[in-house]
Amino acid sequence: TREIEESISSHPAVAECAVVGIADSLKGQVAIAFAVLRDPDALARSRHGDDAGAERARLEMEGALMQVVDKQLGAVARPVRVHFVQALPKTRSGKVVRRSIQAVCERRDPGDISTVEDPAALDMVRQALAA
């Protein structure tokens, strides 16, 4: 997952990202990415000013990030989804709490999140998955 994170982070629009492997009944495990964009409002501003345009912009950005991974690492490393969030859940020391992200993705209890600096960031992950 580290290599996938580095690949996605190499895109100029991405400020940071986290990739987690989640259980998949067919493949065993698949990668899902969560990206924070440098311009957090970039996807909200569509060229057409409507929700459909914003969704189209989100899909275009997701496709662009997947193409970066394809080009740098090959299709086998491509995440099945790239979700966009405003912030990643981190500890007070700045480490991304991947185990909690993975648990939320797999609909499990994220466990002790007392070390998470901003618990709302984990809610952003939940909302991204629900969208």
C-alpha positions in Angstrom: 0.0 0.0 0.0 2.9 2.3 0.6 3.9 2.3 -3.1 0.3 3.0 -4.1 0.2 5.9 -1.7 3.4 7.3 -3.1 2.1 6.9 -6.6 -1.2 8.7 -5.9 0.6 11.4 -3.9 2.8 12.1 -6.9 -0.2 13.7 -8.7 0.0 17.5 -8.4 -3.6 17.8 -7.1 -3.1 15.5 -4.1 -1.9 16.8 -0.8 -1.8 13.4 1.0 -3.4 10.0 0.8 -3.9 6.8 2.6 -4.4 3.3 1.1 -5.7 0.4 3.0 -6.3 -3.2 2.0 -9.8 -4.5 2.8 -11.2 -8.0 2.6 -12.8 -9.0 -0.7 -14.7 -12.2 -1.3 -13.5 -12.6 -4.8 -9.9 -11.4 -4.7 -9.1 -11.9 -1.0 -8.0 -8.3 -0.5 -8.3 -5.1 -2.5 -6.8 -1.6 -2.1 -9.0 1.4 -1.4 -7.5 4.9 -1.4 -8.5 8.1 0.5 -7.1 11.3 -0.9 -6.9 14.8 0.4 -6.7 17.3 -2.5 -4.5 20.4 -2.4 -7.6 22.5 -3.4 -10.3 21.0 -1.2 -13.0 22.8 -3.2 -11.8 21.6 -6.6 -14.4 18.9 -6.9 -17.3 21.0 -5.6 -16.7 23.6 -8.3 -17.9 21.9 -11.5 -17.6 23.5 -14.9 -21.4 23.4 -15.2 -22.3 24.5 -11.7 -24.5 21.5 -10.8 -24.3 18.3 -8.8 -23.9 16.2 -11.9 -20.9 18.3 -12.9 -19.4 17.9 -9.5 -19.9 14.1 -9.7 -18.3 14.1 -13.2 -15.3 16.1 -11.8 -14.9 13.6 -9.0 -15.0 10.7 -11.4 -12.5 12.4 -13.7 -10.1 13.0 -10.8 -10.5 9.4 -9.5 -9.8 8.1 -13.0 -6.7 10.4 -13.3 -5.3 9.0 -10.1 -5.9 5.5 -11.1 -4.1 6.2 -14.4 -1.1 7.4 -12.4 -1.0 4.2 -10.5 -1.4 2.2 -13.7 1.4 4.0 -15.4 3.8 3.8 -12.4 3.0 0.5 -10.8 0.8 -1.4 -13.3 -2.9 -2.2 -13.3 -2.5 -4.9 -10.6 -1.8 -2.1 -8.0 -4.7 0.1 -9.0 -7.1 0.7 -6.1 -10.7 -0.3 -6.6 -11.8 3.1 -5.5 -10.4 6.5 -4.6 -12.5 8.4 -2.1 -11.9 12.1 -1.5 -11.9 13.5 2.0 -11.1 16.8 3.6 -8.8 15.2 6.2 -7.3 11.8 7.1 -7.7 10.5 10.7 -4.3 11.0 12.4 -2.8 10.6 15.8 -1.6 13.7 17.6 1.9 12.9 16.3 0.7 13.0 12.7 0.5 9.3 11.8 -2.4 8.2 9.7 -4.5 5.7 11.6 -4.9 3.1 8.9 -6.2 0.4 11.1 -9.2 2.5 11.9 -9.8 3.4 8.3 -9.6 -0.3 7.4 -12.1 -1.2 10.1 -14.5 1.5 8.9 -14.2 0.2 5.3 -14.9 -3.4 6.5 -17.8 -2.2 8.7 -16.0 -3.2 11.9 -15.5 -1.3 15.1 -12.5 1.0 14.7 -11.4 0.2 18.2 -9.7 2.7 20.5 -9.7 6.0 18.7 -8.6 8.1 21.7 -5.3 8.8 20.0 -7.0 10.3 17.0 -6.5 14.0 16.9 -9.7 14.8 15.0 -12.4 12.1 15.3 -14.4 14.0 12.7 -11.9 12.8 10.1 -13.0 9.2 10.7 -16.6 10.4 10.1 -15.4 11.9 6.8 -14.2 8.4 5.8 -17.6 6.9 6.7 -19.4 9.6 4.7 -17.1 9.0 1.7 -17.9 5.3 1.7 -21.6 6.0 2.0 -21.6 8.4 -1.0 
